[in-house]
XYZ file of C-alpha atoms in Angstrom:
566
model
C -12.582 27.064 -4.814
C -14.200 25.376 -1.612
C -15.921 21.895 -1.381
C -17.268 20.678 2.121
C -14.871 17.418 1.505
C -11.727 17.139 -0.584
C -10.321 14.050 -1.560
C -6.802 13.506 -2.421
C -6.382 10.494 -4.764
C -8.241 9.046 -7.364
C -7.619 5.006 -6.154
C -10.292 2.804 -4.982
C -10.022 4.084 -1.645
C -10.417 7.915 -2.671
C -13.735 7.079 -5.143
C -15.462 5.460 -3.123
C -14.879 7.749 -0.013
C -15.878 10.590 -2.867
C -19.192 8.302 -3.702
C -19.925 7.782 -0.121
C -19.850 11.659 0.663
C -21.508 12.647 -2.643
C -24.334 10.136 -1.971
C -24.760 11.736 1.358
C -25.506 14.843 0.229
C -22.720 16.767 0.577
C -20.666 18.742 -2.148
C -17.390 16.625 -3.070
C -14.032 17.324 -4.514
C -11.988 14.743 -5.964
C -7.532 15.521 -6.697
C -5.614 12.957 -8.726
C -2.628 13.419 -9.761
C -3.066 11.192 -12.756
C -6.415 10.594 -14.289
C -8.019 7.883 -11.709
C -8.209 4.552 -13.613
C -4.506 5.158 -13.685
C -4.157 4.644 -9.950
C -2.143 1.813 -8.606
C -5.540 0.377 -7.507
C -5.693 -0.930 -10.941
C -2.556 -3.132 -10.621
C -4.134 -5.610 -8.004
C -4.659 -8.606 -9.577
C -5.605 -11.847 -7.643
C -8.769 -10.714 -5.757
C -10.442 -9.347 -2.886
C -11.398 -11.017 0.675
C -14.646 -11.831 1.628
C -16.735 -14.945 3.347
C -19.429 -15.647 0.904
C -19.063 -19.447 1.191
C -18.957 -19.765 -2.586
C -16.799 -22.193 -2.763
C -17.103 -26.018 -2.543
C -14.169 -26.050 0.269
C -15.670 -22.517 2.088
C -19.048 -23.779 3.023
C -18.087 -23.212 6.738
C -16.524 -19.825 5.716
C -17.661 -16.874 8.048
C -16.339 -13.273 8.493
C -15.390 -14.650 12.238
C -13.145 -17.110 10.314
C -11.470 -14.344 8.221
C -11.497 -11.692 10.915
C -9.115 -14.788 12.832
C -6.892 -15.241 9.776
C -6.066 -11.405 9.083
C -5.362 -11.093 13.304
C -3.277 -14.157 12.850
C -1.814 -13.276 9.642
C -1.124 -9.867 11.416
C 1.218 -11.658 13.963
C -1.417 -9.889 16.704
C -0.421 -6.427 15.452
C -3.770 -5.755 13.853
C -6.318 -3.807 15.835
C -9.411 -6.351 16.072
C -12.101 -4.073 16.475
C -11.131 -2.930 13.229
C -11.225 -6.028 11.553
C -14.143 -7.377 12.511
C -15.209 -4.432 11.276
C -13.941 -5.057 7.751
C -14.230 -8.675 7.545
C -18.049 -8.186 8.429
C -18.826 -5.269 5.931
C -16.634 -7.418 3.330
C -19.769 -9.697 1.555
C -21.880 -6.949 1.782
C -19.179 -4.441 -0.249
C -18.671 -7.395 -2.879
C -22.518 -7.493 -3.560
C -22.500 -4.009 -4.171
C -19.591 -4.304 -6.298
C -21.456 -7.111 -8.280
C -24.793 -4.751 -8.596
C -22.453 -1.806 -9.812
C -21.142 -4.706 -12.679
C -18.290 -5.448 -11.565
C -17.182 -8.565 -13.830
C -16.555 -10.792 -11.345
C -15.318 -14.268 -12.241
C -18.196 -16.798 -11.910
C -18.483 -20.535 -10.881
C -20.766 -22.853 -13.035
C -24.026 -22.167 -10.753
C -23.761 -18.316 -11.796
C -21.941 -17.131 -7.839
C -18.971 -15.411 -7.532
C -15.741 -17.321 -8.061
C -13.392 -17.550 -5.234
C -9.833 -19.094 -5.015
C -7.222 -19.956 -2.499
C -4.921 -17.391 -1.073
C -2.259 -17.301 1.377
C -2.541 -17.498 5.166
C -6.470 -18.443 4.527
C -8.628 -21.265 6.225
C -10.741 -21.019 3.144
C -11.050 -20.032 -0.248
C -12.507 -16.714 -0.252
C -11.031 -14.614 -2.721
C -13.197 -13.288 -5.078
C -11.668 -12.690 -8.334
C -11.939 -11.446 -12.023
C -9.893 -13.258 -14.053
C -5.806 -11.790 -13.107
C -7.318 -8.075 -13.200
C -9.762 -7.163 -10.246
C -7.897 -4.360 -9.035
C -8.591 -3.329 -12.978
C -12.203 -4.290 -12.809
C -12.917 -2.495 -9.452
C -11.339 0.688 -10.253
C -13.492 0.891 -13.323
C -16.414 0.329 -11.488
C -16.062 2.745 -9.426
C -14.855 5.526 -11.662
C -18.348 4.922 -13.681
C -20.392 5.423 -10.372
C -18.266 8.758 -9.837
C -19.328 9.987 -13.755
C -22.939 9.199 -13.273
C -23.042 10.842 -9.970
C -20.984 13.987 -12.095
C -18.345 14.211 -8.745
C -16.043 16.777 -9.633
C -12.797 15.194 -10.149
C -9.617 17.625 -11.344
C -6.709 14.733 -12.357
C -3.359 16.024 -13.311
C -3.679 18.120 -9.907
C -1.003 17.844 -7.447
C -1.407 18.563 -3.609
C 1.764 19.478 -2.125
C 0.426 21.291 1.453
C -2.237 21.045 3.446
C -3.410 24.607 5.202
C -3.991 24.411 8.837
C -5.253 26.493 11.852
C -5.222 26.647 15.032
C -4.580 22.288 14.622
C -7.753 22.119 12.168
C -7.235 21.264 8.331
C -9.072 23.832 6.226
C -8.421 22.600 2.695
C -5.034 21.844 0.748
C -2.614 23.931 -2.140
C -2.135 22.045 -5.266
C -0.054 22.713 -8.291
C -2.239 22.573 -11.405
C -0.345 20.840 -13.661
C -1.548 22.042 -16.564
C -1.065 25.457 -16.026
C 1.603 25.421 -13.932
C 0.162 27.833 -10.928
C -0.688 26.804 -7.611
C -4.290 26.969 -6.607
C -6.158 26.924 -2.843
C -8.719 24.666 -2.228
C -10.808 25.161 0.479
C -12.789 22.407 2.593
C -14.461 21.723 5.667
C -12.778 17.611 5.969
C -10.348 16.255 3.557
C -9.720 12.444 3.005
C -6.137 11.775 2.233
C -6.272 8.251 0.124
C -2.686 8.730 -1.620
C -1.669 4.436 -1.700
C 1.036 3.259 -0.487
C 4.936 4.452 -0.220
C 6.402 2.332 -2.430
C 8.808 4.093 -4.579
C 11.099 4.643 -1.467
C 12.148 1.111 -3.138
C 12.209 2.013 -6.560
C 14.943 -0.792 -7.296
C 12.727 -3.425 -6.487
C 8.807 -2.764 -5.777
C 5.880 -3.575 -7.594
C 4.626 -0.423 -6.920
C 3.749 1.919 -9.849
C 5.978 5.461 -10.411
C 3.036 7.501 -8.473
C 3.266 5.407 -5.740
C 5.504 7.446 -3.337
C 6.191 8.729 0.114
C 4.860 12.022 -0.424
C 1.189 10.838 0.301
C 2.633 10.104 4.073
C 4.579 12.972 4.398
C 2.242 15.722 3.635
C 0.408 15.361 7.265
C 3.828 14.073 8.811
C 4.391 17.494 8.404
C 1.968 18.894 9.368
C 2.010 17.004 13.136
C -0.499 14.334 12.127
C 1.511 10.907 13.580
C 2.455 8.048 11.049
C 2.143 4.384 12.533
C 4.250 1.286 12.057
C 6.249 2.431 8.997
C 8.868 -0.604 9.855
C 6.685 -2.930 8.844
C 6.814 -3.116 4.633
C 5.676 -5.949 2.895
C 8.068 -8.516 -0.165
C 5.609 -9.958 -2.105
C 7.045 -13.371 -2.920
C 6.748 -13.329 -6.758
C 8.050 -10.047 -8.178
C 8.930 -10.828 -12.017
C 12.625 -11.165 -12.479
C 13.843 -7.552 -14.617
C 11.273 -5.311 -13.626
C 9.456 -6.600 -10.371
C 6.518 -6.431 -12.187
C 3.732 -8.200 -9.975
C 3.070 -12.185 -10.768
C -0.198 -12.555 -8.576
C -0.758 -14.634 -5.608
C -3.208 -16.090 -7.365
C -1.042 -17.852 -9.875
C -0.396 -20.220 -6.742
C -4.261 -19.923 -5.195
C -4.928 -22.295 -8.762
C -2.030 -23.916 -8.169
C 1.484 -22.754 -8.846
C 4.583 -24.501 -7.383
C 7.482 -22.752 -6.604
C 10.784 -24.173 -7.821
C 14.767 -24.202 -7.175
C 17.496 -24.753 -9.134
C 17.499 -28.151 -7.712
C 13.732 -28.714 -8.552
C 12.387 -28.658 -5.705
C 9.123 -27.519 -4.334
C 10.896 -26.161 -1.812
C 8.420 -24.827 0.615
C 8.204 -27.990 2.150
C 10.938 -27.061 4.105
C 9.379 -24.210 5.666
C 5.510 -25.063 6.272
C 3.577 -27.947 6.585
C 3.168 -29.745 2.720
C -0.821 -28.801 3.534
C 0.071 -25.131 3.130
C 3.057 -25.264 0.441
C 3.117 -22.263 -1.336
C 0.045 -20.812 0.366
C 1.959 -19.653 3.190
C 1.587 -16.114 4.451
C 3.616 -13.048 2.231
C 6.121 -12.570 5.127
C 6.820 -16.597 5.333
C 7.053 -17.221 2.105
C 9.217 -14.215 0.631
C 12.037 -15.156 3.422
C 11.907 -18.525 2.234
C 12.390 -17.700 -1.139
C 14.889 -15.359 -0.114
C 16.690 -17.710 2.129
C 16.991 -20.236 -1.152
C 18.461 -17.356 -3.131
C 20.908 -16.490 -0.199
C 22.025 -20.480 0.284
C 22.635 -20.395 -3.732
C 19.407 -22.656 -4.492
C 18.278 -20.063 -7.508
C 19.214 -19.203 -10.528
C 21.640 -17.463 -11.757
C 21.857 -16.431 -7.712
C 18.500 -13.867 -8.134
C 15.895 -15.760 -8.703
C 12.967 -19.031 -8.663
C 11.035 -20.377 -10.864
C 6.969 -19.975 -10.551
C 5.820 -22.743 -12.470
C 1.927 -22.690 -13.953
C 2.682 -25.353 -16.682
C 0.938 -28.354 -14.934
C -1.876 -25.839 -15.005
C -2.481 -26.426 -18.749
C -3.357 -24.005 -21.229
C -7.071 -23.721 -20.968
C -6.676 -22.665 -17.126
C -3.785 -20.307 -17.567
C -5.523 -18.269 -20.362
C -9.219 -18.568 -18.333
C -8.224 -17.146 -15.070
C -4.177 -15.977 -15.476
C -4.544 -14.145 -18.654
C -2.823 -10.790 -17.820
C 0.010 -12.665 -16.362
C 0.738 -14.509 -19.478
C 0.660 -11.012 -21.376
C 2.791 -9.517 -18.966
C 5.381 -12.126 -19.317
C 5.003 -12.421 -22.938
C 5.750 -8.729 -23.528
C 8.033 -8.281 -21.192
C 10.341 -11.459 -20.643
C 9.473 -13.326 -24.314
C 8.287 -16.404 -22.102
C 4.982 -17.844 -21.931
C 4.021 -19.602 -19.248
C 2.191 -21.948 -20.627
C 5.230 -23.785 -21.914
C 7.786 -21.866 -19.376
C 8.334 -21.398 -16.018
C 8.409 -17.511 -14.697
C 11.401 -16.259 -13.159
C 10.836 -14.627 -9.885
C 12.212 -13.235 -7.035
C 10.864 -11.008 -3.545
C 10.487 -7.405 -4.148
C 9.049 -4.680 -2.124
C 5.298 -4.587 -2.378
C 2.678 -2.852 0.719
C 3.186 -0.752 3.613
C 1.549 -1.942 6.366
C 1.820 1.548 7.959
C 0.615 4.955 7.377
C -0.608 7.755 8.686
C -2.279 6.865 12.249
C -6.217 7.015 12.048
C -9.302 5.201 13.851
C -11.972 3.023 12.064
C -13.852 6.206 10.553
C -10.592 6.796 9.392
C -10.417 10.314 11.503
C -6.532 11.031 12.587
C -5.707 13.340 15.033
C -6.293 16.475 13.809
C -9.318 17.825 13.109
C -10.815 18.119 9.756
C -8.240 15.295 8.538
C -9.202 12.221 7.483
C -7.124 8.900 5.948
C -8.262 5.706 3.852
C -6.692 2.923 1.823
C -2.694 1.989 2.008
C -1.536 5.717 3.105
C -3.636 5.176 6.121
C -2.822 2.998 9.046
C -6.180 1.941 10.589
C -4.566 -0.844 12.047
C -6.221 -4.479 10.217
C -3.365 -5.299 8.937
C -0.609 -5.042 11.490
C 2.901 -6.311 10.531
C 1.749 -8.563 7.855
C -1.014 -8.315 5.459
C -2.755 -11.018 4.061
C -3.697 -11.168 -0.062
C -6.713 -9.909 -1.046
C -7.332 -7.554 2.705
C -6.003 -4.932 0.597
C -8.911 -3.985 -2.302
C -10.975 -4.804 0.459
C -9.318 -2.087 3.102
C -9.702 0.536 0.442
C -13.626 -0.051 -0.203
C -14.454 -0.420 3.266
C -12.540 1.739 5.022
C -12.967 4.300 2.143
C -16.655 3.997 2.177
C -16.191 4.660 6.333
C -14.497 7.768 5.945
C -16.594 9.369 3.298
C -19.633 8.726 5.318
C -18.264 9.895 8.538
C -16.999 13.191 7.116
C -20.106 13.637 5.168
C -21.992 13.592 8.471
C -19.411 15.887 10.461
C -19.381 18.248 8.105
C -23.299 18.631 6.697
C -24.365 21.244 9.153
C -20.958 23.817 8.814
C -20.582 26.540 7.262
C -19.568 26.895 3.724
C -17.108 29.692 4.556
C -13.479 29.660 2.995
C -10.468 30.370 5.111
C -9.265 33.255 3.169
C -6.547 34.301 5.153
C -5.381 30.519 5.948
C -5.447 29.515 2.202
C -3.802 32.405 0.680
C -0.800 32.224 3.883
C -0.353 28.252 2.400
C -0.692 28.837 -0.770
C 2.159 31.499 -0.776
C 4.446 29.029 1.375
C 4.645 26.616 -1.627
C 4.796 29.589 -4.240
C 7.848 30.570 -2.537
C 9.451 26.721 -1.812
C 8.876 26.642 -5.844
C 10.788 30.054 -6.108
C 13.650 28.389 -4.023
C 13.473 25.311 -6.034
C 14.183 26.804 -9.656
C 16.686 29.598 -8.594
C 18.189 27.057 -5.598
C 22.362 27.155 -6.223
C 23.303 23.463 -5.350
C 24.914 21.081 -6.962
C 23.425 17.883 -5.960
C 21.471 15.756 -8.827
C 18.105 14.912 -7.084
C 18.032 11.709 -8.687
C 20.687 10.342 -7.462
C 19.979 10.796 -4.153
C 16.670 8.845 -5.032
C 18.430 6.237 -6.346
C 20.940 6.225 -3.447
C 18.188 5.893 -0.997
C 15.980 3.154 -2.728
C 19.265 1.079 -2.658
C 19.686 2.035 1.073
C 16.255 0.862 1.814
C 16.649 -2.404 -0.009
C 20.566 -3.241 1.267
C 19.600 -2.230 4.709
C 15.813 -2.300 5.535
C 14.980 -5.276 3.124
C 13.591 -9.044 4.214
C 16.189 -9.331 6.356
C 17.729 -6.869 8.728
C 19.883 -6.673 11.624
C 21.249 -3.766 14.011
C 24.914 -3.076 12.026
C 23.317 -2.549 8.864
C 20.037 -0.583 9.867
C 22.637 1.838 11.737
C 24.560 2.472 8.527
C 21.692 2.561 6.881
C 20.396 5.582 9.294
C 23.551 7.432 8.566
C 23.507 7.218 5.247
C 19.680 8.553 5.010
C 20.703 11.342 7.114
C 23.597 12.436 4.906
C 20.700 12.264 1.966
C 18.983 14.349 3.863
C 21.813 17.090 3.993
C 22.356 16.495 0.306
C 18.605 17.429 -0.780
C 19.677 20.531 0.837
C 21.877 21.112 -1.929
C 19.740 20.211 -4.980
C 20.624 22.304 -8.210
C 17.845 24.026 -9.757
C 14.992 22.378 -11.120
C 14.061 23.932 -15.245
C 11.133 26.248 -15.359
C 8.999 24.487 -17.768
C 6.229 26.374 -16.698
C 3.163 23.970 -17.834
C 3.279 20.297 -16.772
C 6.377 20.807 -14.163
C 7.091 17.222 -13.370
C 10.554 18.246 -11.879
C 8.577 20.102 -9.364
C 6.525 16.728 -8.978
C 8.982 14.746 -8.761
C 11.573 16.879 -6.685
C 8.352 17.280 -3.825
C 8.017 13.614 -4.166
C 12.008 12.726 -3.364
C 11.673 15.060 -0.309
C 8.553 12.624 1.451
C 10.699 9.732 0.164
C 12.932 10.626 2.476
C 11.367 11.495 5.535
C 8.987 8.020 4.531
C 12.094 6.158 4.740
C 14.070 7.670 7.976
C 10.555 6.750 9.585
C 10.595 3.026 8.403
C 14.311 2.784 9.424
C 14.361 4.322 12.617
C 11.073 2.160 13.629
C 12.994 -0.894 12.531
C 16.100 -0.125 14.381
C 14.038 0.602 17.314
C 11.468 -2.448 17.290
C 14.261 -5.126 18.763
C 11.934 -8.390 17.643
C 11.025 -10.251 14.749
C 7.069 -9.399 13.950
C 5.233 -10.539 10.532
C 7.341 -8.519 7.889
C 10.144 -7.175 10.035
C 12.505 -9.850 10.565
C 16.140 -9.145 12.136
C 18.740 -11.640 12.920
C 19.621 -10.482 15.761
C 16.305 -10.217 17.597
C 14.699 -13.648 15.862
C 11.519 -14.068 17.863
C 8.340 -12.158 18.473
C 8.366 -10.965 22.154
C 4.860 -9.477 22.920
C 5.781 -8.487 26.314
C 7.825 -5.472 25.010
C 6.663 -5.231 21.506
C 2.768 -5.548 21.423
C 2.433 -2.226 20.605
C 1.752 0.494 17.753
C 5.247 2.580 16.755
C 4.157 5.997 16.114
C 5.853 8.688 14.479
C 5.596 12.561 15.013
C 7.767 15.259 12.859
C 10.465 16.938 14.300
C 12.840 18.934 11.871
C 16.202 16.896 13.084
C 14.270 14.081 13.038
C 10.996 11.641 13.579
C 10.001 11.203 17.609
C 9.008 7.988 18.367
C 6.418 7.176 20.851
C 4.212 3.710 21.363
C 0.181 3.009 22.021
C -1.116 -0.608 23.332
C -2.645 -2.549 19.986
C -6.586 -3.241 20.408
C -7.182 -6.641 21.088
C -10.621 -8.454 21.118
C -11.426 -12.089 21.399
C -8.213 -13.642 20.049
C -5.359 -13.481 22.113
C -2.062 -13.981 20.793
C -0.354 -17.228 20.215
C 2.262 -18.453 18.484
C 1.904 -18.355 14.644
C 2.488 -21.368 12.673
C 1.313 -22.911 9.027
């Protein structure tokens, strides 16, 4: 099988890189592991940047203006070139969105509707009710079935094959029939979403959502890029972490202790409250939790019921039916338990603004990828927007790189690839160990959260390296994974533990390394930003006994940086 671009992952990213390429003229490919409107795409909920000056309080709004929040929400991190790039494509990408029928929420004079959000001058998030992420992803999956883009879901890539330094397609497992197939391609666009599940205890981040997607280039000598830096969303839903959107306090939401307080008035100016940035207000919340301010000593209260029950049901209906089915409480007459759980990586694998990474052929969009705009904190509603521009980006560029090659398969590469993961399968169903690979993800998720969480410091993060190299040894040692033949989810799932863990010693030896506090890493015993030493890009390169650090200088523009207060 050859295409002139694969594209692994079905997420908003992935589509629209496919629609790009497709509408460019080229022959596309499109790998999901799960059918696409399952992607994690779909679980974004408040809304998606842009400067369309909707709103009554926007009128100034520009994509200057929110090219200067995302830099500053960044804490200087981000690469501006970059994000003047995005914030500048953004209205255009929403119109488009709107002409595809994308159900956006409206104001009364028939425009877009856009509501507050964190770390923003202005309101410019445009939103569909509590389920853009939802509405997006459908949109785009009905552009990719008119244009007929191949798409083969319930495929999983586990390799990519490579020679002489240039990618020249991927192996997959077919998981319906069990066998491995080679796919041959002149570029292929990893958009895989984030890493999320190396958290499993406490993320937002759906099942699929793993480190694998990272690890497949890591290992194949294409550099990751600020791993350290992983984003608590403030309001995780006490029980399962299920998201409670940002935009539940963009129309208004207080948070609440146990003494019934709106407590962020302690932390920002009362003009900001509860609009602070991610990073800000998810150690605040913590910080309440830690000094015994919550309840039951886990959680806060996000309360909507000054909202009233016309508003709440309007523009926060999935979040009622969430919390209705899943903590018998509804918000209109309760308030939501919540706490900080582990929600975006800011990093990923390294790549410029065409989303091109170092080696040739390769190509990254969307949370896997690390372009940088969002730097060591991301602001709400920069990501839906990351994935459509940056994935329309890279399906154009590789469209145009590859129009005029030839359509010839790499045999010889393929088959060599494809028979390296026939025989790690081999190894994995007749391997003699002992050691349950479950529990070593479980042991590392809690080893990410007890030692890499919202709070870290140089005693623990050590541990916490030792302990990820000892579950390193141990995966060593799985027992045998069943033969199923069709639909071998241990396989999937065993693959998936492995980039887990070489996800994770990346984040933890970037955090131990990075001595300063920056947007989402925070230690306690380096408390301030120092951007002498530390304005700078942590990348990552694979070695077998572990990851080799090295730095680059961050891109600055026109906005130099300063200290960052709300």
């Amino acid at each position: 099988m050859f295409y002139d671009i694969v594209i692994v992952g079905g997420g908003l990213a992935g589509m629209r890189a496919a629609i790009a390429a497709h509408d460019a003229g080229v022959k596309v490919g499109l790998i999901s592991k799960i059918h696409p409107v399952r992607s994690h795409s779909g679980a974004a909920q408040g809304g998606v940047n842009a400067a369309l000056a909707n709103h009554p309080a926007a009128k100034d709004d520009t994509p200057e203006r929110h090219a200067y929040d995302t830099i500053k929400g960044s804490d200087f991190l981000a690469d501006q070139p970059a994000v003047e790039i995005m914030t500048s494509d953004a209205p255009g990408i929403i119109f488009e969105f709107e002409h595809w029928g994308c159900p956006f929420s409206r104001f009364e004079d028939g425009t877009i509707a856009q509501r507050p959000f964190g770390g923003a001058g202005y309101p410019r998030t445009c939103y569909g009710a509590d389920r853009t992420g939802l509405y997006m992803l459908h949109t785009l999956y009905e552009q990719v079935v008119k244009r007929k883009i191949d798409v083969h879901y319930e495929m999983f890539v586990t390799k990519l094959a490579v020679k002489g330094g240039r990618c020249a397609g991927v192996i997959a497992m077919n998981l319906h029939t069990g066998e491995f197939q080679a796919i041959g391609a002149n570029a292929v666009v990893f958009a895989t979403g984030g890493s999320g599940r190396i958290y499993s205890v406490n993320t937002t981040n759906a099942h699929a959502s793993t480190g694998l997607g990272v690890a497949i280039p890591y290992w194949a000598g294409v550099p990751l890029e600020d791993m350290e830096f992983i984003q608590f969303h403030p309001t995780g839903l006490e029980g399962s972490s299920i998201l409670m959107t940002e935009g539940c306090r963009g129309e208004g939401g207080y948070l609440i202790n146990n003494k019934g307080e709106r407590f962020m008035k302690n932390y920002v100016s009362e003009k900001i409250m509860e609009l602070a940035p991610r990073d800000i207000t998810a150690r605040s919340m913590q910080t309440e939790i830690n000094e015994g301010r919550g309840f039951e000593g886990r959680y806060l209260h996000l309360d909507l019921r000054h909202l009233g029950a016309q508003k709440i049901m309007e523009r926060l209906p999935g979040i009622r039916e969430i919390c209705m089915n899943f903590l018998s409480i509804d918000p209109i007459n309760d308030p939501i338990p919540v706490h900080p759980a582990m929600h975006y990586t800011m990093g990923g694998i390294e790549c410029d603004k065409d989303g091109l990474t170092r080696m040739d052929g390769l190509y990254a969009a969307g949370e896997c990828a690390c372009v940088s705009v969002h730097g060591s904190n991301r602001l709400g509603g920069n990501s839906l927007l990351d994935t459509v521009v940056f994935g329309r980006r890279c399906g154009n560029h590789a469209a145009n790189k590859v129009k005029n090659m030839s359509q010839t398969i790499d045999t010889d590469t393929l088959k060599s690839a494809q028979k390296a993961e026939e025989e790690r399968f081999k190894k994995l169903r007749t391997a003699a160990g002992k050691e349950n690979p479950y529990t070593i993800k479980n042991d590392l998720s809690n080893v990410m959260m007890d030692k890499y969480g919202i709070f870290r410091n140089e005693t623990d993060m050590k541990k916490g390296l030792e302990e990820i190299k000892a579950l390193k040894e141990k995966f060593k040692q799985v027992r045998g994974i069943p033969d199923t033949g069709k639909f071998n989810y241990d396989f999937l799932w065993v693959t998936e533990i492995e980039g887990n863990l070489d996800a994770a010693y990346c984040v933890a030896l970037g955090a131990l390394s990075r001595t300063e506090s920056r947007g989402s890493h925070f230690r306690r015993d380096y408390s301030k930003r120092v951007d002498e030493q530390w304005l700078k890009h942590t990348l990552f390169t694979y070695k077998p006994d572990g990851p080799e650090i090295s730095y680059k200088p961050v891109q600055l523009g026109k906005y130099q940086p300063e200290e960052r207060k709300y």
